[in-house]
XYZ file of C-alpha atoms in Angstrom:
767
model
C -17.281 -44.025 2.886
C -15.048 -44.792 5.914
C -13.014 -47.968 5.581
C -13.509 -50.807 8.067
C -11.366 -50.230 11.094
C -8.206 -52.301 11.439
C -8.524 -53.312 15.139
C -6.647 -56.514 14.930
C -3.766 -54.841 13.034
C -3.483 -52.146 15.764
C -3.664 -54.655 18.586
C -0.956 -56.994 17.259
C 1.309 -54.190 16.135
C 1.406 -52.657 19.625
C 1.624 -56.145 21.260
C 4.643 -57.158 19.229
C 6.404 -53.759 19.499
C 6.271 -54.081 23.280
C 7.258 -57.748 23.260
C 10.100 -57.317 20.781
C 11.486 -54.396 22.805
C 11.628 -56.666 25.886
C 12.852 -59.748 24.087
C 16.670 -59.297 24.349
C 16.318 -59.029 28.142
C 13.940 -61.949 28.256
C 16.318 -64.101 26.282
C 19.322 -62.979 28.343
C 17.418 -63.912 31.618
C 16.259 -67.272 30.336
C 12.609 -66.196 29.917
C 12.182 -63.684 32.731
C 12.138 -59.965 32.212
C 13.860 -57.840 34.882
C 14.043 -54.051 35.040
C 15.030 -51.855 38.044
C 13.577 -50.163 41.084
C 9.950 -50.793 41.887
C 9.510 -53.265 38.959
C 12.072 -55.626 40.547
C 11.197 -54.966 44.242
C 7.422 -54.702 44.002
C 5.820 -55.728 40.770
C 7.595 -59.166 40.313
C 7.249 -60.212 43.977
C 3.657 -58.938 44.223
C 2.479 -60.750 41.095
C 4.081 -63.952 42.308
C 3.029 -63.600 45.937
C -0.590 -62.677 45.438
C -1.027 -65.242 42.764
C 0.341 -67.887 45.099
C -1.918 -66.776 48.006
C -5.039 -66.763 45.902
C -4.347 -70.269 44.649
C -3.731 -71.572 48.151
C -5.978 -69.484 50.388
C -8.446 -67.439 48.381
C -8.729 -63.702 47.924
C -10.276 -62.375 51.082
C -8.092 -63.722 53.869
C -5.207 -62.457 55.981
C -1.862 -62.383 54.262
C 0.951 -63.313 56.668
C 3.504 -62.656 54.017
C 2.978 -58.920 53.783
C 4.754 -56.966 56.521
C 3.198 -57.918 59.887
C 0.152 -59.169 58.042
C -2.596 -57.393 56.112
C -5.691 -58.153 54.139
C -4.557 -59.629 50.854
C -7.454 -58.100 48.967
C -7.033 -54.492 50.127
C -3.285 -54.490 50.603
C -2.948 -55.182 46.804
C -6.122 -53.569 45.420
C -3.922 -50.619 44.346
C -1.577 -53.072 42.599
C -3.296 -56.052 41.118
C -6.321 -57.622 42.974
C -8.652 -55.480 40.785
C -6.833 -56.185 37.549
C -8.223 -58.336 34.836
C -4.690 -58.715 33.475
C -3.455 -60.064 36.855
C -6.167 -62.708 36.967
C -5.061 -63.982 33.544
C -1.920 -65.298 35.271
C -4.090 -67.698 37.333
C -4.498 -69.575 34.131
C -0.857 -70.632 34.057
C 1.075 -72.793 36.574
C 2.361 -70.850 39.568
C 5.987 -71.266 38.469
C 5.251 -69.643 35.136
C 3.778 -66.473 36.587
C 7.001 -64.434 36.396
C 7.607 -65.789 32.836
C 4.290 -64.455 31.474
C 4.606 -60.968 33.081
C 6.253 -59.485 29.943
C 3.538 -61.031 27.816
C 0.953 -59.421 30.052
C 2.664 -56.097 29.738
C 2.494 -56.459 25.895
C -1.117 -57.298 26.273
C -1.793 -54.226 28.335
C 0.002 -52.094 25.773
C -2.011 -53.731 22.924
C -5.301 -53.030 24.765
C -4.288 -49.378 25.353
C -3.557 -49.036 21.629
C -6.886 -50.800 20.743
C -9.078 -48.712 23.062
C -7.400 -45.419 22.089
C -7.748 -46.446 18.379
C -11.468 -46.886 18.906
C -11.839 -43.591 20.763
C -10.002 -41.703 18.081
C -12.130 -43.239 15.497
C -14.888 -40.978 16.735
C -13.042 -37.892 15.564
C -10.800 -39.143 12.695
C -11.690 -40.608 9.306
C -8.488 -42.308 8.164
C -7.445 -45.619 9.644
C -3.854 -44.623 9.348
C -4.458 -41.431 11.352
C -6.194 -43.421 14.174
C -3.251 -45.789 14.022
C -0.773 -42.861 14.501
C -2.786 -41.578 17.544
C -3.139 -45.010 19.035
C 0.649 -45.755 18.804
C 1.521 -42.272 20.316
C -0.803 -42.988 23.225
C 0.249 -46.582 23.840
C 3.988 -45.645 23.702
C 3.878 -42.152 25.063
C 6.532 -41.005 27.490
C 3.958 -41.395 30.304
C 3.578 -45.065 29.442
C 7.292 -45.637 28.974
C 8.064 -43.893 32.283
C 5.484 -45.956 34.037
C 7.027 -49.152 32.865
C 8.727 -48.762 36.254
C 5.232 -49.061 37.785
C 3.936 -52.130 35.979
C 0.432 -51.937 37.361
C -0.133 -48.308 36.199
C -0.668 -49.709 32.676
C -3.838 -51.491 33.767
C -5.650 -48.203 34.154
C -4.161 -46.687 30.913
C -5.334 -49.694 28.933
C -9.016 -49.079 29.697
C -9.113 -45.311 30.162
C -10.085 -44.422 26.563
C -13.171 -46.620 27.004
C -14.627 -44.182 29.487
C -14.548 -41.318 26.966
C -15.630 -43.558 24.146
C -18.610 -44.815 26.275
C -19.575 -41.197 26.896
C -19.576 -40.405 23.178
C -21.609 -43.587 22.463
C -24.163 -42.644 25.104
C -24.753 -39.138 23.861
C -24.413 -39.529 20.142
C -25.401 -43.170 19.474
C -27.941 -43.753 22.154
C -26.000 -46.780 23.542
C -27.201 -47.539 27.030
C -25.266 -49.511 29.603
C -21.857 -49.209 28.108
C -20.954 -46.267 30.186
C -22.018 -47.971 33.412
C -19.950 -51.050 32.553
C -16.826 -49.046 31.661
C -17.192 -47.051 34.892
C -17.383 -50.253 36.837
C -14.316 -51.628 35.002
C -12.287 -48.521 35.610
C -13.264 -48.368 39.292
C -12.531 -52.006 39.858
C -9.184 -52.013 37.929
C -7.525 -49.350 40.188
C -9.300 -47.118 42.680
C -6.450 -44.589 42.785
C -6.525 -43.988 38.990
C -10.285 -44.057 39.044
C -10.188 -40.836 40.993
C -8.004 -39.156 38.435
C -10.036 -40.628 35.596
C -13.148 -39.300 37.221
C -11.727 -35.771 37.477
C -10.643 -35.986 33.847
C -14.030 -37.327 32.809
C -15.792 -34.409 34.430
C -13.502 -31.860 32.777
C -14.035 -33.564 29.419
C -17.798 -33.653 29.823
C -18.089 -29.973 30.928
C -16.051 -28.759 27.936
C -17.821 -31.157 25.606
C -21.121 -29.725 26.767
C -19.935 -26.185 26.134
C -19.030 -27.163 22.576
C -22.075 -29.359 22.094
C -22.377 -28.221 18.476
C -19.249 -30.162 17.636
C -20.879 -33.573 17.246
C -22.131 -33.791 20.820
C -25.901 -33.816 21.012
C -26.266 -33.355 24.724
C -29.568 -32.638 26.529
C -30.537 -32.242 30.188
C -32.093 -35.736 30.060
C -28.910 -37.232 28.666
C -26.773 -35.417 31.220
C -28.637 -36.901 34.124
C -28.562 -40.234 32.307
C -24.779 -39.982 32.240
C -24.720 -39.298 36.001
C -27.015 -42.240 36.608
C -24.928 -44.744 34.602
C -21.714 -43.530 36.263
C -23.361 -43.944 39.692
C -24.527 -47.430 38.832
C -21.044 -48.328 37.626
C -19.572 -47.195 40.928
C -22.155 -49.260 42.855
C -21.222 -52.368 40.841
C -17.542 -51.882 41.789
C -18.355 -51.335 45.495
C -17.038 -54.846 46.374
C -13.545 -53.485 45.825
C -14.054 -49.774 46.416
C -15.622 -50.052 49.907
C -13.072 -52.355 51.570
C -10.223 -50.472 49.927
C -11.571 -47.129 51.152
C -12.053 -48.500 54.697
C -8.544 -49.918 54.624
C -6.750 -46.715 53.635
C -8.916 -44.041 55.231
C -6.574 -43.753 58.211
C -3.413 -43.889 56.063
C -1.181 -41.032 57.258
C -0.204 -40.294 53.623
C -3.823 -39.012 53.113
C -3.644 -36.523 55.947
C -1.583 -33.848 54.273
C -3.334 -30.979 52.498
C -2.261 -27.783 50.665
C -2.226 -24.453 52.429
C -1.398 -20.812 51.745
C 0.635 -20.138 48.650
C 0.976 -23.846 48.032
C -2.432 -23.672 46.388
C -1.207 -21.605 43.513
C 2.622 -21.893 43.437
C 4.763 -24.960 43.578
C 7.297 -24.902 46.348
C 9.759 -26.588 44.068
C 11.050 -23.699 41.914
C 12.024 -26.010 39.081
C 8.782 -27.914 38.875
C 7.085 -25.922 36.120
C 10.228 -26.010 34.008
C 10.466 -29.729 34.570
C 6.826 -30.170 33.536
C 7.305 -28.173 30.349
C 10.559 -29.958 29.506
C 8.830 -33.344 29.851
C 6.563 -32.523 26.866
C 9.438 -31.577 24.584
C 12.181 -34.090 25.439
C 12.587 -37.756 26.269
C 11.718 -37.758 29.985
C 13.829 -38.295 33.022
C 13.269 -41.915 34.150
C 12.071 -42.704 37.724
C 14.629 -41.868 40.398
C 16.815 -40.076 37.923
C 15.603 -36.456 37.683
C 18.323 -34.753 35.776
C 18.656 -31.134 34.622
C 16.016 -29.888 37.065
C 16.980 -32.268 39.813
C 14.783 -32.685 42.909
C 13.865 -35.646 45.059
C 10.166 -34.659 44.886
C 10.259 -35.452 41.114
C 11.895 -38.816 41.362
C 8.804 -40.901 41.101
C 6.186 -38.322 40.133
C 5.626 -39.643 36.535
C 6.336 -36.245 35.029
C 6.224 -37.334 31.369
C 4.243 -35.833 28.546
C 6.473 -36.277 25.452
C 5.065 -38.076 22.334
C 7.496 -40.160 20.369
C 8.586 -38.688 17.008
C 6.353 -35.620 17.014
C 6.918 -34.188 20.498
C 4.629 -31.146 20.625
C 4.659 -30.446 16.898
C 1.118 -31.651 16.274
C -0.235 -30.128 19.471
C 1.146 -26.670 18.858
C 0.048 -26.831 15.167
C -3.464 -27.724 16.281
C -3.578 -24.957 18.891
C -2.349 -22.398 16.280
C -4.639 -23.575 13.512
C -7.931 -24.237 15.233
C -9.578 -21.054 16.389
C -12.510 -22.843 18.107
C -12.564 -26.482 19.177
C -13.444 -28.441 22.276
C -10.209 -30.400 21.878
C -8.186 -27.129 21.885
C -10.015 -25.885 25.037
C -9.635 -29.212 26.714
C -5.921 -29.375 26.038
C -5.305 -25.826 27.315
C -7.432 -26.532 30.333
C -5.404 -29.589 31.128
C -2.162 -27.744 30.780
C -3.448 -25.146 33.275
C -4.329 -27.983 35.669
C -0.799 -29.398 35.303
C 0.856 -26.065 36.152
C -1.296 -24.988 39.113
C -0.796 -26.957 42.397
C -4.370 -27.027 43.619
C -5.695 -28.062 40.278
C -3.088 -30.753 39.736
C -3.808 -32.145 43.189
C -7.526 -32.592 42.294
C -6.455 -35.690 40.360
C -5.488 -37.317 43.736
C -8.095 -35.887 46.104
C -6.093 -32.684 46.861
C -3.207 -34.542 48.567
C -0.022 -32.532 48.963
C 2.319 -35.220 47.658
C 3.129 -34.166 44.099
C 2.372 -36.593 41.318
C 1.684 -36.202 37.643
C 0.415 -39.734 37.253
C -2.620 -38.571 35.274
C -0.369 -37.405 32.376
C -1.206 -40.570 30.481
C -4.800 -39.245 30.259
C -3.537 -35.913 28.945
C -1.336 -37.897 26.414
C -4.513 -39.419 24.913
C -5.651 -35.884 23.988
C -2.320 -34.649 22.682
C -2.004 -37.914 20.653
C -5.427 -37.247 19.175
C -4.435 -33.656 18.280
C -1.289 -34.938 16.569
C -3.153 -37.604 14.566
C -5.783 -34.947 13.654
C -3.005 -33.008 11.830
C -2.627 -35.911 9.367
C -6.256 -36.788 9.149
C -7.459 -33.272 8.335
C -4.437 -31.511 6.910
C -6.788 -29.028 5.220
C -7.829 -27.750 8.721
C -4.511 -28.002 10.463
C -1.114 -27.142 9.055
C 1.327 -29.315 10.970
C 4.212 -27.133 9.839
C 2.996 -24.468 12.316
C 4.234 -26.578 15.133
C 7.762 -27.342 13.946
C 9.563 -24.046 14.598
C 8.067 -23.463 18.088
C 8.780 -27.059 19.130
C 12.333 -26.757 17.797
C 12.998 -23.505 19.668
C 11.627 -24.700 22.976
C 13.524 -27.972 22.664
C 16.738 -26.110 21.893
C 16.250 -23.881 24.950
C 16.095 -26.969 27.207
C 19.189 -28.390 25.487
C 21.118 -25.222 26.077
C 20.450 -25.321 29.797
C 23.113 -27.949 29.982
C 25.668 -25.350 28.898
C 24.853 -22.772 31.663
C 27.751 -22.175 34.040
C 27.449 -23.110 37.706
C 29.118 -21.335 40.626
C 30.973 -23.945 42.758
C 33.114 -22.616 45.530
C 33.479 -19.270 43.829
C 34.431 -20.671 40.457
C 32.315 -20.916 37.300
C 31.964 -24.509 36.175
C 30.625 -25.431 32.718
C 28.946 -28.578 31.439
C 27.866 -29.564 34.923
C 24.134 -28.835 34.981
C 23.077 -32.439 34.528
C 22.963 -34.825 37.379
C 23.556 -37.722 35.020
C 25.645 -36.635 31.999
C 25.211 -39.853 29.995
C 21.437 -39.763 30.493
C 21.255 -36.139 29.249
C 23.314 -36.966 26.198
C 20.977 -39.901 25.506
C 17.929 -37.699 26.041
C 19.213 -35.024 23.645
C 20.329 -37.600 21.049
C 16.947 -39.433 20.960
C 14.927 -36.262 21.056
C 16.878 -34.575 18.201
C 16.935 -37.730 16.109
C 13.188 -38.133 16.285
C 12.653 -34.408 15.721
C 14.769 -34.520 12.568
C 12.838 -37.607 11.429
C 9.582 -35.681 11.901
C 10.909 -32.767 9.902
C 11.798 -35.214 7.034
C 8.280 -36.585 7.161
C 6.616 -33.172 7.240
C 8.728 -31.390 4.665
C 10.250 -33.924 2.272
C 7.978 -36.944 1.937
C 5.558 -36.784 -0.958
C 2.023 -35.893 0.099
C 0.112 -38.420 -1.948
C -2.646 -40.893 -1.019
C -0.150 -43.093 0.794
C 1.466 -40.301 2.802
C -0.485 -40.922 6.076
C 0.278 -44.615 5.826
C 4.037 -43.912 5.469
C 3.825 -41.613 8.534
C 1.995 -44.332 10.443
C 4.767 -46.836 9.602
C 7.570 -44.414 10.744
C 5.506 -43.662 13.867
C 5.348 -47.287 14.839
C 9.098 -47.750 14.266
C 9.852 -44.588 16.224
C 7.634 -45.794 19.098
C 9.594 -49.028 19.178
C 12.934 -47.251 19.274
C 11.756 -44.757 21.897
C 10.465 -47.612 24.082
C 13.612 -49.708 23.751
C 15.858 -46.751 24.704
C 13.754 -46.054 27.785
C 13.690 -49.744 28.725
C 17.372 -50.420 28.373
C 18.479 -47.213 30.104
C 16.343 -48.251 33.015
C 17.848 -51.757 33.044
C 21.271 -50.225 33.107
C 20.428 -48.474 36.342
C 19.353 -51.549 38.130
C 21.203 -54.549 39.661
C 22.960 -57.149 37.643
C 20.103 -59.271 36.273
C 21.806 -62.561 37.133
C 22.589 -61.558 40.614
C 18.933 -60.349 41.157
C 17.509 -63.558 39.819
C 19.858 -65.713 41.878
C 18.775 -63.800 45.038
C 15.065 -63.962 44.283
C 13.316 -66.130 41.740
C 16.106 -68.708 41.368
C 17.083 -68.660 45.011
C 16.728 -71.806 47.138
C 16.635 -70.338 50.611
C 15.850 -73.142 53.096
C 15.682 -72.252 56.761
C 15.600 -74.855 59.550
C 12.226 -76.470 60.103
C 10.257 -75.122 63.001
C 6.977 -76.064 64.674
C 6.400 -72.494 65.851
C 5.496 -69.310 63.941
C 8.291 -66.996 63.034
C 9.252 -64.120 60.802
C 12.538 -63.271 59.180
C 14.298 -60.015 58.488
C 16.638 -59.070 55.644
C 19.312 -56.560 54.929
C 19.158 -53.358 52.897
C 18.085 -53.496 49.245
C 16.303 -56.796 49.606
C 12.737 -55.413 49.826
C 10.076 -58.110 49.309
C 12.616 -60.847 48.433
C 11.058 -63.131 51.081
C 7.797 -63.090 49.132
C 9.561 -65.048 46.474
C 11.107 -67.377 49.069
C 7.812 -68.060 50.865
C 8.614 -66.612 54.298
C 6.903 -63.996 56.466
C 9.065 -61.017 57.031
C 9.053 -57.755 58.926
C 10.755 -55.969 56.107
C 8.285 -54.960 53.487
C 7.910 -52.411 50.679
C 4.159 -51.928 50.242
C 2.390 -48.575 50.523
C -1.076 -50.015 51.314
C -0.449 -52.339 54.235
C -2.774 -52.170 57.242
C -2.739 -48.642 58.625
C -2.280 -50.155 62.163
C 1.246 -51.142 61.046
C 2.003 -47.571 60.101
C 0.535 -46.334 63.426
C 2.594 -48.878 65.313
C 5.936 -48.043 63.720
C 5.385 -44.331 63.775
C 4.551 -44.351 67.530
C 7.999 -45.905 67.998
C 9.638 -43.027 66.113
C 10.140 -44.822 62.798
C 9.079 -43.438 59.424
C 6.581 -45.855 57.996
C 5.213 -44.456 54.716
C 6.048 -46.717 51.805
C 8.148 -49.401 53.577
C 9.028 -51.045 56.832
C 12.803 -50.942 57.218
C 14.028 -51.095 60.799
C 17.692 -50.746 61.716
C 19.273 -53.964 62.936
C 20.148 -52.350 66.350
C 16.582 -52.514 67.571
C 16.809 -56.202 68.500
C 14.250 -56.110 71.248
C 11.649 -55.120 68.601
C 12.548 -58.239 66.712
C 11.922 -60.284 69.810
C 8.405 -58.700 70.133
C 7.718 -59.456 66.435
C 8.840 -63.024 66.573
C 11.808 -62.580 64.184
C 13.886 -65.720 64.231
C 16.273 -65.253 61.336
C 18.200 -62.430 59.795
C 19.468 -62.775 56.326
C 22.298 -60.477 55.305
C 23.111 -60.195 51.558
C 26.789 -60.920 51.119
C 28.899 -58.091 49.734
C 32.512 -58.160 48.695
C 33.218 -55.287 51.073
C 30.900 -56.692 53.755
C 32.261 -57.652 57.119
C 29.092 -57.513 59.258
C 29.029 -59.090 62.615
C 25.590 -59.306 64.138
C 26.643 -61.185 67.288
C 26.340 -57.899 69.299
C 22.685 -57.863 68.356
C 22.047 -61.429 69.571
C 22.285 -63.098 66.151
C 24.304 -66.168 65.741
C 25.762 -67.091 62.327
C 24.405 -70.425 60.944
C 25.421 -70.684 57.270
C 25.525 -68.998 53.871
C 22.929 -69.768 51.177
C 22.543 -68.205 47.760
C 24.630 -65.200 48.621
C 23.010 -64.600 52.018
C 24.566 -65.044 55.460
C 21.867 -66.450 57.683
C 21.801 -65.606 61.385
C 19.560 -66.980 64.051
C 18.048 -64.686 66.723
C 19.037 -66.078 70.174
C 16.257 -63.925 71.717
C 13.443 -65.226 69.518
C 10.033 -65.741 71.070
C 7.067 -67.153 69.217
C 3.630 -65.587 68.848
C 1.305 -64.905 71.745
C 3.111 -63.010 74.507
C 1.530 -62.612 77.914
C 1.615 -59.313 79.800
C -0.019 -58.246 83.112
C 1.690 -54.809 83.201
C 1.149 -51.710 81.125
C 2.718 -48.414 80.223
C 0.345 -45.428 79.880
C 0.191 -43.910 76.426
C 1.329 -40.536 77.800
C 4.440 -41.976 79.438
C 5.286 -44.036 76.357
C 5.036 -41.101 74.126
C 7.865 -39.310 75.913
C 10.359 -42.170 75.626
C 13.202 -42.463 73.117
C 12.848 -44.933 70.272
C 15.316 -47.347 71.904
C 13.424 -47.153 75.218
C 10.097 -47.722 73.483
C 11.322 -50.822 71.710
C 12.666 -52.357 74.884
C 9.685 -51.411 76.970
C 7.334 -53.110 74.546
C 8.884 -56.486 75.659
C 8.081 -55.594 79.299
C 4.526 -54.256 79.135
C 1.733 -53.296 76.789
C 0.900 -49.647 75.937
C -2.667 -48.709 76.970
C -4.563 -45.710 78.243
C -4.743 -45.663 82.101
C -8.536 -46.010 82.319
C -8.681 -48.933 80.011
C -5.671 -50.742 81.666
C -7.102 -50.285 85.159
C -10.501 -51.614 84.068
C -8.690 -54.770 82.922
C -6.787 -55.036 86.226
C -3.384 -54.468 84.755
C -0.553 -53.076 86.944
C 1.370 -50.054 85.679
C 5.034 -50.763 85.025
C 6.980 -49.118 87.817
C 9.865 -46.785 87.034
C 10.242 -47.134 83.319
C 13.656 -45.477 83.418
C 14.955 -47.902 86.059
C 13.678 -50.840 84.051
C 15.405 -49.445 80.993
C 18.710 -48.962 82.833
C 18.745 -52.628 83.993
C 17.230 -54.057 80.892
C 18.654 -57.344 79.658
C 17.188 -58.641 76.411
C 18.280 -62.288 76.966
C 16.616 -62.444 80.370
C 13.529 -60.687 79.095
C 13.216 -63.075 76.212
C 13.478 -66.059 78.597
C 10.725 -64.681 80.760
C 8.489 -64.053 77.739
C 9.022 -67.657 76.515
C 8.025 -69.007 79.950
C 4.668 -67.263 79.944
C 3.860 -67.143 76.171
C 1.333 -69.330 74.352
C 2.533 -72.941 74.116
C 0.625 -73.634 70.959
C -0.049 -71.376 67.963
C -1.546 -72.346 64.604
C -2.516 -70.015 61.796
C -3.914 -69.850 58.270
C -5.254 -67.134 56.025
C -8.613 -66.970 57.805
C -7.328 -66.634 61.383
C -5.240 -68.255 64.079
C -5.585 -70.110 67.321
C -3.480 -70.240 70.437
C -3.331 -71.839 73.764
C -1.935 -70.459 76.965
C -1.717 -71.454 80.630
C -1.541 -68.092 82.439
C -0.348 -67.674 86.039
C -2.633 -64.644 86.426
C -5.172 -62.669 84.467
C -3.784 -60.363 81.831
C -3.373 -59.671 78.028
C -2.141 -62.048 75.395
C -0.543 -59.916 72.696
C -0.180 -61.031 69.086
C 2.049 -59.073 66.848
C -0.469 -58.712 64.062
C -2.008 -55.336 63.131
C -5.317 -54.361 64.686
C -7.874 -54.910 61.906
C -11.683 -54.728 61.906
C -11.699 -57.898 59.888
C -10.734 -59.957 62.958
C -13.155 -61.399 65.494
C -12.096 -63.419 68.534
C -13.199 -65.937 71.154
C -11.587 -67.042 74.410
C -12.676 -70.534 75.571
C -15.570 -70.323 73.083
C -16.942 -67.009 74.356
C -16.826 -63.806 72.231
C -13.908 -61.670 73.252
C -13.072 -58.045 72.643
C -9.917 -57.472 70.560
C -7.965 -54.762 72.313
C -5.728 -52.438 70.372
C -2.424 -52.169 72.269
C 0.997 -50.814 71.541
C -0.591 -48.316 69.073
C -1.561 -50.892 66.530
C -1.305 -54.535 67.671
C -3.945 -57.013 68.799
C -4.483 -58.464 72.261
C -7.223 -60.287 74.111
C -7.875 -60.575 77.867
C -7.496 -63.997 79.544
C -8.106 -65.115 83.074
C -5.740 -67.168 85.135
C -5.391 -70.754 84.029
C -5.939 -72.532 80.691
C -7.313 -70.546 77.770
C -7.986 -71.373 74.165
C -7.928 -68.343 71.947
C -9.456 -68.242 68.432
C -9.178 -65.338 65.942
C -11.192 -65.457 62.709
C -10.538 -63.209 59.748
C -12.416 -61.955 56.690
C -11.556 -58.740 54.923
C -13.577 -55.956 56.481
C -16.063 -54.295 54.123
C -16.104 -57.015 51.470
C -19.458 -58.448 52.491
C -21.048 -54.990 52.667
C -19.402 -54.097 49.403
C -20.698 -57.257 47.795
C -24.242 -56.413 48.858
C -23.928 -52.925 47.341
C -22.398 -54.378 44.165
C -25.273 -56.845 44.008
C -27.753 -54.006 44.250
C -25.881 -52.208 41.517
C -26.101 -55.260 39.214
C -29.831 -55.530 39.903
C -30.308 -51.864 39.111
C -28.242 -52.173 35.975
C -30.131 -55.236 34.819
C -33.503 -53.557 35.408
C -32.256 -50.464 33.606
C -31.151 -52.440 30.538
C -34.506 -54.362 30.452
C -36.507 -51.099 30.600
C -34.398 -49.603 27.793
C -34.774 -52.725 25.693
C -38.639 -52.593 26.057
C -38.612 -48.805 25.212
C -36.697 -49.557 22.016
C -39.181 -52.244 21.039
C -42.115 -49.828 21.533
C -40.421 -47.249 19.381
C -40.015 -49.860 16.605
């Protein structure tokens, strides 16, 4: 008889392993956990900022604090607005949000351990074996790597439930669970839902092929699975639809594979890097090492399991002649090694990511745990020698000679020597520990429990090493906190709208200060922002970072202050760009833009799109303060005059004079909130009033109470037409697609409810 499962023990073990690993840093920082890279520059600011916005303004409004402005809901639906874990932070005071983030991380990890434990219980008998598998999954290299990407753990926490719900539907006759888990996965993170969906399909197909192995599938059940998944997607439409509409024009989605790229990776080291990641402690984000390449820096290439590496996986593959788990694992490895198959996990986009490896880790963890649960079927010793040999091969790569300027150089293969030594030391130490467990520990009734205990300790060690190496790569924690969370940046009060800009390596700091900024590191801002910047010749993929020399652009975007982080070697002088030094606060020199103009600029001249396209970036930035960019037919229909001689205008351009002219004709009153803005203008002639907010279908507008068309100008910004004289302009905002998505979700809930009622009645009749 199977013992009662130890769910609470698994949950709290994983919770405290994660929390204890972070504890030294939490104590050092006075209660706040800091890391490096995206964790500091995205995850902390995003959690704080979105939490603050929801408390003050609700979820579906316009967020003025993200780049030039974006829908709060969709700009962060990839990060946290679909996360149950995020919404838990609304239960604590705003100031405590950053303090509870490490607790939330521990909670995510505990849930991942709990759900994987429940899933593995479908295939394993011993509680201790399930515990081993759950720890390996929750603290796998994929999870430790993605500590850098805090929000990735949301998807990993619930992923095992999808597979568990499938097993429950087919084998136990449970109805509705699959629909609910599908809705949960879809709502939690739409990006990972795609990869989870691909994985689910692969799992289902192979499970059907091996239906004799405890999978009682029928045609009726198959279509029932499809139905429940569809209903789950419908119920999540309130997030899926607006998110899809918001990103559909994102230029990052436009790339696709072609030619040999379908079957061969263009990076010649990628396959070696992938294989290495299953046998050694992984390279951390932004630190690809032996097989160095920029394309691998944030790709989440990590498949290693703490302590056992691939010992259990290889042993399983060698011992089991026929098994759906074996076929599934081999299929997934093929997917990892073939470009077109790997890209299926992200809708066949060309950008290389292995962010689905946490899903593969669930299967490899199950295979490893299986070795201890059913040692009569799988001899784990069969995996020791192959794993040792492959690991040794990758270690020896470090000793290969390199040809530098005609001379052979030894011990120079690693990009980061200290990291490689650490990787080898941890990998070998855990490998030797595994050998001791496999060959020298007594195989009695307590053996698996002993292995489980060592596994938990090894996971904690592995996690801590990964965490503190990452911390060592980041900024000084005290300096970071002083510049962000603990900073008291107070700019002069103003009765007009303005944005600020900041210097390099301060991405998203203003979110923690409470100011709107043109510098923003967020992948999912309004696509109109990307279109606008790219039309100027700037790269806008993951962040908006515009060189200080383009001061006219800052005039257009109502940037009033520039904050330059003080550096010991810093001797910046921004006076040549029209910025006047005011004072220094919290390690930032504050400069005021002498050419600042508030929101709502009036233009009665235009530049045709064809002419604009052929200008240089500097010319474009300056000409945007002289005229709007529109197609000829549209501009002529509005009665606008084409700007004469763009080159002559550029040659005689004076930003100070231009700014003064813009101030004289701009809106004299501008008020805004999260659900729109209003402006007043007294125009000397008819023309367009431009607002430097991204064109978004969530906006509607009126001029003097009459409905007005919002015109897309400058390849991404908003404008409305006004006649000569006094005009009152009103813009209203509500995230586009939410209402339609809510209707679809409502229909999904009704269908689900009816489905559950019908099933309940059928069960009663059967009784």
